[in-house]
């Protein structure tokens, strides 16, 4: 086939190899899915009610690669990519954003056995589970090192340099890339251009800028979100090297004792071996229990 018949992304992909090519293919699939507001990605086929994973910061689903591979049962594993409204600066509340995900699940005919999410994905899974359960579709939730904004910080606006740094660090570590050394985090474009030049999972600076804008909108919604008391089962997995206050805030929202597992690792280590095996164990057990109750 002549190179004249290939689109630029295919040419770019052909220059990659190994892990970077796999990440690039997954990112392209995510981007195609985002073109459909009702998208629900199938990460693994199977039988019965599915495990549904909710996108973390900037929408990168590849963060869940090791978690999916460690799940031991044959149930389907689905994922909700970042909603198309994120990145447009429309100022949706966290509740409004979650309602869009609920609509996507209903349009896809999906009734989760369990919802799970890491980082901000867990907080979003909580609100989705709350809305499903409040409207007669009970759904347990597994929160993987997910933190709600403390009441005293609600409505605060994070500085641009903080947003850029958070995005780059989360993206790089999730993609297995080195976090770049940056002197000035205040301007996103030069930082993201540098990340793209260093590999960037095969993404262009424009692609990374789109994901950064997704991150900014998600953080703005999170920082103004006060969750309602739980009406569904909630389980928490916490990294030992993150704040114990994470579990304490969720414990204040559930009736009775909060099921909690603390794993000896850091925030990102929960999605990598060996710690991810403990997360997968809890997710398998919670999904099995949910299916048995139906």
PDB file of C-alpha atoms in Angstrom:
ATOM      1  CA  UNK A   1       0.000   0.000   0.000  1.00  0.00           C
ATOM      2  CA  UNK A   2       1.343   3.453  -0.903  1.00  0.00           C
ATOM      3  CA  UNK A   3       2.107   5.841   1.964  1.00  0.00           C
ATOM      4  CA  UNK A   4      -0.153   8.301   0.152  1.00  0.00           C
ATOM      5  CA  UNK A   5      -3.152   6.183   1.149  1.00  0.00           C
ATOM      6  CA  UNK A   6      -2.268   6.122   4.845  1.00  0.00           C
ATOM      7  CA  UNK A   7      -3.638   8.648   7.290  1.00  0.00           C
ATOM      8  CA  UNK A   8      -1.077  10.534   9.444  1.00  0.00           C
ATOM      9  CA  UNK A   9      -1.970   8.574  12.592  1.00  0.00           C
ATOM     10  CA  UNK A  10      -1.291   5.239  10.856  1.00  0.00           C
ATOM     11  CA  UNK A  11       2.096   6.536   9.717  1.00  0.00           C
ATOM     12  CA  UNK A  12       2.860   7.726  13.247  1.00  0.00           C
ATOM     13  CA  UNK A  13       1.841   4.366  14.724  1.00  0.00           C
ATOM     14  CA  UNK A  14       4.082   2.500  12.275  1.00  0.00           C
ATOM     15  CA  UNK A  15       7.094   4.279  13.760  1.00  0.00           C
ATOM     16  CA  UNK A  16       6.377   2.972  17.255  1.00  0.00           C
ATOM     17  CA  UNK A  17       7.098  -0.444  18.694  1.00  0.00           C
ATOM     18  CA  UNK A  18       6.547  -2.514  21.785  1.00  0.00           C
ATOM     19  CA  UNK A  19       4.767  -0.962  24.780  1.00  0.00           C
ATOM     20  CA  UNK A  20       4.517   2.460  23.162  1.00  0.00           C
ATOM     21  CA  UNK A  21       2.712   1.002  20.141  1.00  0.00           C
ATOM     22  CA  UNK A  22       0.289  -0.893  22.404  1.00  0.00           C
ATOM     23  CA  UNK A  23      -0.412   2.253  24.414  1.00  0.00           C
ATOM     24  CA  UNK A  24      -0.876   4.264  21.233  1.00  0.00           C
ATOM     25  CA  UNK A  25      -3.370   1.736  19.835  1.00  0.00           C
ATOM     26  CA  UNK A  26      -5.355   1.824  23.075  1.00  0.00           C
ATOM     27  CA  UNK A  27      -5.345   5.618  23.157  1.00  0.00           C
ATOM     28  CA  UNK A  28      -6.600   5.747  19.549  1.00  0.00           C
ATOM     29  CA  UNK A  29      -9.389   3.324  20.437  1.00  0.00           C
ATOM     30  CA  UNK A  30     -10.343   5.523  23.401  1.00  0.00           C
ATOM     31  CA  UNK A  31     -10.431   8.594  21.186  1.00  0.00           C
ATOM     32  CA  UNK A  32     -12.697   6.872  18.658  1.00  0.00           C
ATOM     33  CA  UNK A  33     -14.977   5.851  21.515  1.00  0.00           C
ATOM     34  CA  UNK A  34     -15.172   9.439  22.718  1.00  0.00           C
ATOM     35  CA  UNK A  35     -16.751  10.422  19.409  1.00  0.00           C
ATOM     36  CA  UNK A  36     -19.856   8.612  20.647  1.00  0.00           C
ATOM     37  CA  UNK A  37     -21.328  10.186  23.781  1.00  0.00           C
ATOM     38  CA  UNK A  38     -22.941   6.838  24.664  1.00  0.00           C
ATOM     39  CA  UNK A  39     -19.674   4.896  24.421  1.00  0.00           C
ATOM     40  CA  UNK A  40     -18.964   2.005  26.774  1.00  0.00           C
ATOM     41  CA  UNK A  41     -15.703   0.210  25.977  1.00  0.00           C
ATOM     42  CA  UNK A  42     -15.381  -3.576  26.233  1.00  0.00           C
ATOM     43  CA  UNK A  43     -12.031  -4.417  27.823  1.00  0.00           C
ATOM     44  CA  UNK A  44     -12.769  -8.112  28.199  1.00  0.00           C
ATOM     45  CA  UNK A  45     -15.709 -10.256  27.109  1.00  0.00           C
ATOM     46  CA  UNK A  46     -17.436 -12.766  29.364  1.00  0.00           C
ATOM     47  CA  UNK A  47     -20.770 -13.850  30.808  1.00  0.00           C
ATOM     48  CA  UNK A  48     -22.985 -12.291  33.443  1.00  0.00           C
ATOM     49  CA  UNK A  49     -23.217  -8.813  34.903  1.00  0.00           C
ATOM     50  CA  UNK A  50     -20.080  -6.792  34.123  1.00  0.00           C
ATOM     51  CA  UNK A  51     -17.453  -5.054  36.157  1.00  0.00           C
ATOM     52  CA  UNK A  52     -17.482  -1.408  35.004  1.00  0.00           C
ATOM     53  CA  UNK A  53     -14.353   0.700  35.429  1.00  0.00           C
ATOM     54  CA  UNK A  54     -14.630   4.488  35.409  1.00  0.00           C
ATOM     55  CA  UNK A  55     -11.938   6.639  33.809  1.00  0.00           C
ATOM     56  CA  UNK A  56      -9.415   8.306  36.113  1.00  0.00           C
ATOM     57  CA  UNK A  57      -7.826  11.743  35.609  1.00  0.00           C
ATOM     58  CA  UNK A  58      -7.484  12.830  31.965  1.00  0.00           C
ATOM     59  CA  UNK A  59      -9.499   9.784  30.912  1.00  0.00           C
ATOM     60  CA  UNK A  60      -6.627   7.354  30.352  1.00  0.00           C
ATOM     61  CA  UNK A  61      -8.061   3.833  30.515  1.00  0.00           C
ATOM     62  CA  UNK A  62      -4.659   2.216  29.999  1.00  0.00           C
ATOM     63  CA  UNK A  63      -4.087   2.786  33.723  1.00  0.00           C
ATOM     64  CA  UNK A  64      -6.338  -0.256  34.289  1.00  0.00           C
ATOM     65  CA  UNK A  65      -4.381  -2.675  32.052  1.00  0.00           C
ATOM     66  CA  UNK A  66      -2.768  -4.624  34.910  1.00  0.00           C
ATOM     67  CA  UNK A  67      -5.939  -4.629  37.018  1.00  0.00           C
ATOM     68  CA  UNK A  68      -7.966  -6.218  34.215  1.00  0.00           C
ATOM     69  CA  UNK A  69      -5.304  -8.868  33.624  1.00  0.00           C
ATOM     70  CA  UNK A  70      -5.361  -9.841  37.324  1.00  0.00           C
ATOM     71  CA  UNK A  71      -9.131 -10.379  37.563  1.00  0.00           C
ATOM     72  CA  UNK A  72      -9.702 -14.133  37.867  1.00  0.00           C
ATOM     73  CA  UNK A  73     -13.317 -14.683  36.865  1.00  0.00           C
ATOM     74  CA  UNK A  74     -14.877 -14.825  33.409  1.00  0.00           C
ATOM     75  CA  UNK A  75     -17.240 -11.885  33.852  1.00  0.00           C
ATOM     76  CA  UNK A  76     -17.111  -9.073  31.272  1.00  0.00           C
ATOM     77  CA  UNK A  77     -15.056  -6.002  32.068  1.00  0.00           C
ATOM     78  CA  UNK A  78     -16.317  -2.731  30.603  1.00  0.00           C
ATOM     79  CA  UNK A  79     -15.005   0.809  30.900  1.00  0.00           C
ATOM     80  CA  UNK A  80     -16.460   4.282  30.714  1.00  0.00           C
ATOM     81  CA  UNK A  81     -14.042   6.623  28.906  1.00  0.00           C
ATOM     82  CA  UNK A  82     -14.058  10.309  29.745  1.00  0.00           C
ATOM     83  CA  UNK A  83     -17.286  11.935  28.624  1.00  0.00           C
ATOM     84  CA  UNK A  84     -17.153  14.082  25.491  1.00  0.00           C
ATOM     85  CA  UNK A  85     -18.366  17.114  27.466  1.00  0.00           C
ATOM     86  CA  UNK A  86     -15.130  17.188  29.470  1.00  0.00           C
ATOM     87  CA  UNK A  87     -12.601  19.545  27.980  1.00  0.00           C
ATOM     88  CA  UNK A  88     -15.187  21.965  26.634  1.00  0.00           C
ATOM     89  CA  UNK A  89     -15.189  24.193  29.701  1.00  0.00           C
ATOM     90  CA  UNK A  90     -18.965  23.919  30.132  1.00  0.00           C
ATOM     91  CA  UNK A  91     -18.788  23.964  33.930  1.00  0.00           C
ATOM     92  CA  UNK A  92     -20.909  20.869  34.637  1.00  0.00           C
ATOM     93  CA  UNK A  93     -21.227  19.874  38.260  1.00  0.00           C
ATOM     94  CA  UNK A  94     -19.962  16.473  39.361  1.00  0.00           C
ATOM     95  CA  UNK A  95     -23.564  15.300  39.720  1.00  0.00           C
ATOM     96  CA  UNK A  96     -24.427  16.440  36.183  1.00  0.00           C
ATOM     97  CA  UNK A  97     -21.332  14.727  34.835  1.00  0.00           C
ATOM     98  CA  UNK A  98     -22.204  11.477  36.604  1.00  0.00           C
ATOM     99  CA  UNK A  99     -25.748  11.662  35.212  1.00  0.00           C
ATOM    100  CA  UNK A 100     -24.280  11.602  31.698  1.00  0.00           C
ATOM    101  CA  UNK A 101     -22.421   8.390  32.538  1.00  0.00           C
ATOM    102  CA  UNK A 102     -25.604   6.901  33.969  1.00  0.00           C
ATOM    103  CA  UNK A 103     -27.367   7.698  30.679  1.00  0.00           C
ATOM    104  CA  UNK A 104     -24.528   6.043  28.759  1.00  0.00           C
ATOM    105  CA  UNK A 105     -24.916   2.849  30.779  1.00  0.00           C
ATOM    106  CA  UNK A 106     -28.670   2.833  30.184  1.00  0.00           C
ATOM    107  CA  UNK A 107     -28.275   3.457  26.447  1.00  0.00           C
ATOM    108  CA  UNK A 108     -25.828   0.553  26.289  1.00  0.00           C
ATOM    109  CA  UNK A 109     -28.236  -1.691  28.227  1.00  0.00           C
ATOM    110  CA  UNK A 110     -25.589  -2.198  30.911  1.00  0.00           C
ATOM    111  CA  UNK A 111     -26.399  -2.988  34.522  1.00  0.00           C
ATOM    112  CA  UNK A 112     -23.088  -3.232  36.397  1.00  0.00           C
ATOM    113  CA  UNK A 113     -22.346  -5.945  38.918  1.00  0.00           C
ATOM    114  CA  UNK A 114     -19.961  -3.444  40.477  1.00  0.00           C
ATOM    115  CA  UNK A 115     -18.525  -0.040  39.645  1.00  0.00           C
ATOM    116  CA  UNK A 116     -14.879   0.664  40.372  1.00  0.00           C
ATOM    117  CA  UNK A 117     -12.465   3.509  39.832  1.00  0.00           C
ATOM    118  CA  UNK A 118      -8.989   4.639  40.774  1.00  0.00           C
ATOM    119  CA  UNK A 119      -8.228   8.184  41.887  1.00  0.00           C
ATOM    120  CA  UNK A 120     -10.904  10.600  40.634  1.00  0.00           C
ATOM    121  CA  UNK A 121     -12.437   7.649  38.769  1.00  0.00           C
ATOM    122  CA  UNK A 122     -13.467   6.209  42.122  1.00  0.00           C
ATOM    123  CA  UNK A 123     -15.178   9.422  43.180  1.00  0.00           C
ATOM    124  CA  UNK A 124     -17.046   9.469  39.884  1.00  0.00           C
ATOM    125  CA  UNK A 125     -17.932   5.782  40.332  1.00  0.00           C
ATOM    126  CA  UNK A 126     -19.349   6.673  43.761  1.00  0.00           C
ATOM    127  CA  UNK A 127     -21.667   9.334  42.345  1.00  0.00           C
ATOM    128  CA  UNK A 128     -22.714   7.092  39.420  1.00  0.00           C
ATOM    129  CA  UNK A 129     -23.440   4.274  41.886  1.00  0.00           C
ATOM    130  CA  UNK A 130     -25.357   6.677  44.099  1.00  0.00           C
ATOM    131  CA  UNK A 131     -27.561   7.807  41.221  1.00  0.00           C
ATOM    132  CA  UNK A 132     -28.159   4.259  39.974  1.00  0.00           C
ATOM    133  CA  UNK A 133     -29.007   3.006  43.455  1.00  0.00           C
ATOM    134  CA  UNK A 134     -31.234   5.981  44.280  1.00  0.00           C
ATOM    135  CA  UNK A 135     -33.314   5.181  41.186  1.00  0.00           C
ATOM    136  CA  UNK A 136     -33.795   1.493  41.916  1.00  0.00           C
ATOM    137  CA  UNK A 137     -30.684  -0.101  40.393  1.00  0.00           C
ATOM    138  CA  UNK A 138     -28.495  -1.015  43.381  1.00  0.00           C
ATOM    139  CA  UNK A 139     -24.803  -1.087  42.499  1.00  0.00           C
ATOM    140  CA  UNK A 140     -21.873  -1.572  44.879  1.00  0.00           C
ATOM    141  CA  UNK A 141     -18.777   0.551  44.408  1.00  0.00           C
ATOM    142  CA  UNK A 142     -15.060  -0.086  44.916  1.00  0.00           C
ATOM    143  CA  UNK A 143     -13.035   3.089  45.505  1.00  0.00           C
ATOM    144  CA  UNK A 144      -9.329   2.660  44.731  1.00  0.00           C
ATOM    145  CA  UNK A 145      -7.372   5.351  46.584  1.00  0.00           C
ATOM    146  CA  UNK A 146     -10.008   7.930  45.748  1.00  0.00           C
ATOM    147  CA  UNK A 147     -10.198  11.186  47.665  1.00  0.00           C
ATOM    148  CA  UNK A 148     -13.014  13.702  47.904  1.00  0.00           C
ATOM    149  CA  UNK A 149     -12.174  17.361  48.376  1.00  0.00           C
ATOM    150  CA  UNK A 150     -12.128  18.359  52.075  1.00  0.00           C
ATOM    151  CA  UNK A 151     -15.080  20.603  53.003  1.00  0.00           C
ATOM    152  CA  UNK A 152     -12.793  23.512  53.833  1.00  0.00           C
ATOM    153  CA  UNK A 153     -11.376  23.449  50.276  1.00  0.00           C
ATOM    154  CA  UNK A 154     -14.653  23.181  48.350  1.00  0.00           C
ATOM    155  CA  UNK A 155     -14.885  25.755  45.582  1.00  0.00           C
ATOM    156  CA  UNK A 156     -11.158  26.564  45.632  1.00  0.00           C
ATOM    157  CA  UNK A 157      -9.445  27.083  42.271  1.00  0.00           C
ATOM    158  CA  UNK A 158      -6.153  25.257  41.770  1.00  0.00           C
ATOM    159  CA  UNK A 159      -3.256  27.260  40.257  1.00  0.00           C
ATOM    160  CA  UNK A 160      -2.423  26.537  36.617  1.00  0.00           C
ATOM    161  CA  UNK A 161       1.037  25.212  37.501  1.00  0.00           C
ATOM    162  CA  UNK A 162      -0.513  22.684  39.907  1.00  0.00           C
ATOM    163  CA  UNK A 163      -2.992  21.471  37.275  1.00  0.00           C
ATOM    164  CA  UNK A 164      -0.288  21.035  34.639  1.00  0.00           C
ATOM    165  CA  UNK A 165       2.027  19.190  37.003  1.00  0.00           C
ATOM    166  CA  UNK A 166      -0.735  16.888  38.310  1.00  0.00           C
ATOM    167  CA  UNK A 167      -1.754  16.016  34.760  1.00  0.00           C
ATOM    168  CA  UNK A 168       1.760  15.316  33.500  1.00  0.00           C
ATOM    169  CA  UNK A 169       2.768  13.267  36.540  1.00  0.00           C
ATOM    170  CA  UNK A 170      -0.398  11.140  36.463  1.00  0.00           C
ATOM    171  CA  UNK A 171      -0.220  10.613  32.714  1.00  0.00           C
ATOM    172  CA  UNK A 172       3.483   9.766  32.628  1.00  0.00           C
ATOM    173  CA  UNK A 173       3.410   7.332  35.541  1.00  0.00           C
ATOM    174  CA  UNK A 174       0.244   5.617  34.267  1.00  0.00           C
ATOM    175  CA  UNK A 175       1.839   5.200  30.822  1.00  0.00           C
ATOM    176  CA  UNK A 176       5.089   3.878  32.254  1.00  0.00           C
ATOM    177  CA  UNK A 177       7.042   6.968  31.182  1.00  0.00           C
ATOM    178  CA  UNK A 178       9.554   9.033  33.093  1.00  0.00           C
ATOM    179  CA  UNK A 179       8.149  12.211  34.609  1.00  0.00           C
ATOM    180  CA  UNK A 180       9.927  15.037  32.773  1.00  0.00           C
ATOM    181  CA  UNK A 181      12.054  17.586  34.600  1.00  0.00           C
ATOM    182  CA  UNK A 182      10.286  20.925  34.116  1.00  0.00           C
ATOM    183  CA  UNK A 183      11.445  24.321  35.343  1.00  0.00           C
ATOM    184  CA  UNK A 184       8.170  26.154  34.722  1.00  0.00           C
ATOM    185  CA  UNK A 185       4.845  24.311  35.038  1.00  0.00           C
ATOM    186  CA  UNK A 186       2.660  27.382  34.567  1.00  0.00           C
ATOM    187  CA  UNK A 187       2.225  27.137  30.758  1.00  0.00           C
ATOM    188  CA  UNK A 188       0.732  23.846  29.523  1.00  0.00           C
ATOM    189  CA  UNK A 189       1.721  23.981  25.843  1.00  0.00           C
ATOM    190  CA  UNK A 190       5.548  23.871  26.172  1.00  0.00           C
ATOM    191  CA  UNK A 191       5.299  21.217  28.895  1.00  0.00           C
ATOM    192  CA  UNK A 192       2.956  19.028  26.831  1.00  0.00           C
ATOM    193  CA  UNK A 193       5.059  19.524  23.702  1.00  0.00           C
ATOM    194  CA  UNK A 194       8.087  18.309  25.654  1.00  0.00           C
ATOM    195  CA  UNK A 195       6.133  15.293  26.907  1.00  0.00           C
ATOM    196  CA  UNK A 196       5.118  14.428  23.342  1.00  0.00           C
ATOM    197  CA  UNK A 197       8.715  14.696  22.134  1.00  0.00           C
ATOM    198  CA  UNK A 198       9.791  12.345  24.933  1.00  0.00           C
ATOM    199  CA  UNK A 199       7.348   9.662  23.798  1.00  0.00           C
ATOM    200  CA  UNK A 200       3.994  10.662  25.266  1.00  0.00           C
ATOM    201  CA  UNK A 201       2.502   7.204  24.534  1.00  0.00           C
ATOM    202  CA  UNK A 202       2.553   8.157  20.860  1.00  0.00           C
ATOM    203  CA  UNK A 203       0.312  11.174  21.345  1.00  0.00           C
ATOM    204  CA  UNK A 204       0.808  14.528  19.673  1.00  0.00           C
ATOM    205  CA  UNK A 205       0.910  17.786  21.660  1.00  0.00           C
ATOM    206  CA  UNK A 206      -2.650  18.505  20.484  1.00  0.00           C
ATOM    207  CA  UNK A 207      -3.806  15.095  21.766  1.00  0.00           C
ATOM    208  CA  UNK A 208      -2.166  15.751  25.122  1.00  0.00           C
ATOM    209  CA  UNK A 209      -3.674  19.234  25.288  1.00  0.00           C
ATOM    210  CA  UNK A 210      -7.136  17.703  24.811  1.00  0.00           C
ATOM    211  CA  UNK A 211      -6.503  15.303  27.661  1.00  0.00           C
ATOM    212  CA  UNK A 212      -5.169  18.131  29.805  1.00  0.00           C
ATOM    213  CA  UNK A 213      -8.388  20.087  29.244  1.00  0.00           C
ATOM    214  CA  UNK A 214     -10.343  16.981  30.255  1.00  0.00           C
ATOM    215  CA  UNK A 215      -8.259  16.913  33.437  1.00  0.00           C
ATOM    216  CA  UNK A 216      -8.941  20.596  34.161  1.00  0.00           C
ATOM    217  CA  UNK A 217     -12.722  20.240  33.774  1.00  0.00           C
ATOM    218  CA  UNK A 218     -12.805  17.070  35.891  1.00  0.00           C
ATOM    219  CA  UNK A 219     -10.801  18.692  38.681  1.00  0.00           C
ATOM    220  CA  UNK A 220     -13.030  21.787  38.646  1.00  0.00           C
ATOM    221  CA  UNK A 221     -16.101  19.574  39.105  1.00  0.00           C
ATOM    222  CA  UNK A 222     -14.400  17.476  41.801  1.00  0.00           C
ATOM    223  CA  UNK A 223     -13.303  20.508  43.810  1.00  0.00           C
ATOM    224  CA  UNK A 224     -16.909  21.671  44.116  1.00  0.00           C
ATOM    225  CA  UNK A 225     -18.391  18.233  44.920  1.00  0.00           C
ATOM    226  CA  UNK A 226     -19.827  17.283  48.304  1.00  0.00           C
ATOM    227  CA  UNK A 227     -21.020  13.639  48.068  1.00  0.00           C
ATOM    228  CA  UNK A 228     -24.340  12.549  49.544  1.00  0.00           C
ATOM    229  CA  UNK A 229     -24.459   9.750  52.137  1.00  0.00           C
ATOM    230  CA  UNK A 230     -24.158   6.336  50.499  1.00  0.00           C
ATOM    231  CA  UNK A 231     -27.277   4.370  49.566  1.00  0.00           C
ATOM    232  CA  UNK A 232     -25.215   1.471  48.142  1.00  0.00           C
ATOM    233  CA  UNK A 233     -22.414  -0.774  49.449  1.00  0.00           C
ATOM    234  CA  UNK A 234     -19.060   1.028  49.400  1.00  0.00           C
ATOM    235  CA  UNK A 235     -15.644  -0.604  49.724  1.00  0.00           C
ATOM    236  CA  UNK A 236     -12.311   1.207  49.824  1.00  0.00           C
ATOM    237  CA  UNK A 237      -8.783   0.159  48.922  1.00  0.00           C
ATOM    238  CA  UNK A 238      -6.194   2.657  50.173  1.00  0.00           C
ATOM    239  CA  UNK A 239      -2.466   2.891  49.530  1.00  0.00           C
ATOM    240  CA  UNK A 240      -0.514   2.960  52.782  1.00  0.00           C
ATOM    241  CA  UNK A 241       1.532   5.930  51.557  1.00  0.00           C
ATOM    242  CA  UNK A 242      -1.441   8.195  50.961  1.00  0.00           C
ATOM    243  CA  UNK A 243      -3.348  10.046  53.640  1.00  0.00           C
ATOM    244  CA  UNK A 244      -5.437   8.048  56.090  1.00  0.00           C
ATOM    245  CA  UNK A 245      -7.944  10.899  55.883  1.00  0.00           C
ATOM    246  CA  UNK A 246      -9.105   9.399  52.553  1.00  0.00           C
ATOM    247  CA  UNK A 247     -10.782   6.480  54.325  1.00  0.00           C
ATOM    248  CA  UNK A 248     -12.046   8.650  57.173  1.00  0.00           C
ATOM    249  CA  UNK A 249     -14.010  10.886  54.789  1.00  0.00           C
ATOM    250  CA  UNK A 250     -15.690   7.917  53.101  1.00  0.00           C
ATOM    251  CA  UNK A 251     -16.408   6.310  56.492  1.00  0.00           C
ATOM    252  CA  UNK A 252     -18.455   9.368  57.377  1.00  0.00           C
ATOM    253  CA  UNK A 253     -20.753   8.692  54.405  1.00  0.00           C
ATOM    254  CA  UNK A 254     -21.629   5.050  55.030  1.00  0.00           C
ATOM    255  CA  UNK A 255     -23.845   3.412  57.624  1.00  0.00           C
ATOM    256  CA  UNK A 256     -21.878   1.072  59.836  1.00  0.00           C
ATOM    257  CA  UNK A 257     -18.243   0.117  59.406  1.00  0.00           C
ATOM    258  CA  UNK A 258     -16.507   0.919  56.116  1.00  0.00           C
ATOM    259  CA  UNK A 259     -14.946  -2.182  54.466  1.00  0.00           C
ATOM    260  CA  UNK A 260     -11.320  -1.102  54.011  1.00  0.00           C
ATOM    261  CA  UNK A 261      -8.144  -2.705  52.724  1.00  0.00           C
ATOM    262  CA  UNK A 262      -4.822  -0.900  53.107  1.00  0.00           C
ATOM    263  CA  UNK A 263      -2.100  -2.023  50.699  1.00  0.00           C
ATOM    264  CA  UNK A 264       1.607  -1.367  51.227  1.00  0.00           C
ATOM    265  CA  UNK A 265       2.315   0.835  48.203  1.00  0.00           C
ATOM    266  CA  UNK A 266       1.804   4.347  46.872  1.00  0.00           C
ATOM    267  CA  UNK A 267      -1.083   5.825  44.864  1.00  0.00           C
ATOM    268  CA  UNK A 268       0.108   4.637  41.449  1.00  0.00           C
ATOM    269  CA  UNK A 269       1.493   1.367  42.787  1.00  0.00           C
ATOM    270  CA  UNK A 270      -2.043   0.110  43.442  1.00  0.00           C
ATOM    271  CA  UNK A 271      -2.440  -0.470  39.696  1.00  0.00           C
ATOM    272  CA  UNK A 272       0.877  -2.285  39.273  1.00  0.00           C
ATOM    273  CA  UNK A 273       2.304  -5.580  40.508  1.00  0.00           C
ATOM    274  CA  UNK A 274       2.450  -6.790  43.165  1.00  0.00           C
ATOM    275  CA  UNK A 275      -0.138  -4.532  44.850  1.00  0.00           C
ATOM    276  CA  UNK A 276      -2.662  -4.732  42.001  1.00  0.00           C
ATOM    277  CA  UNK A 277      -3.312  -8.398  42.833  1.00  0.00           C
ATOM    278  CA  UNK A 278      -4.863  -7.328  46.151  1.00  0.00           C
ATOM    279  CA  UNK A 279      -7.046  -4.757  44.411  1.00  0.00           C
ATOM    280  CA  UNK A 280      -8.190  -7.381  41.887  1.00  0.00           C
ATOM    281  CA  UNK A 281      -8.980  -9.798  44.724  1.00  0.00           C
ATOM    282  CA  UNK A 282     -11.339  -7.278  46.335  1.00  0.00           C
ATOM    283  CA  UNK A 283     -12.946  -6.404  43.006  1.00  0.00           C
ATOM    284  CA  UNK A 284     -13.523 -10.082  42.140  1.00  0.00           C
ATOM    285  CA  UNK A 285     -15.056 -10.772  45.550  1.00  0.00           C
ATOM    286  CA  UNK A 286     -17.303  -7.721  45.441  1.00  0.00           C
ATOM    287  CA  UNK A 287     -18.548  -8.503  41.943  1.00  0.00           C
ATOM    288  CA  UNK A 288     -19.233 -12.160  42.866  1.00  0.00           C
ATOM    289  CA  UNK A 289     -21.252 -11.053  45.904  1.00  0.00           C
ATOM    290  CA  UNK A 290     -23.253  -8.587  43.822  1.00  0.00           C
ATOM    291  CA  UNK A 291     -24.161 -11.227  41.272  1.00  0.00           C
ATOM    292  CA  UNK A 292     -25.158 -13.725  43.971  1.00  0.00           C
ATOM    293  CA  UNK A 293     -27.576 -11.164  45.433  1.00  0.00           C
ATOM    294  CA  UNK A 294     -29.481 -10.819  42.145  1.00  0.00           C
TER     295      UNK A 294
END
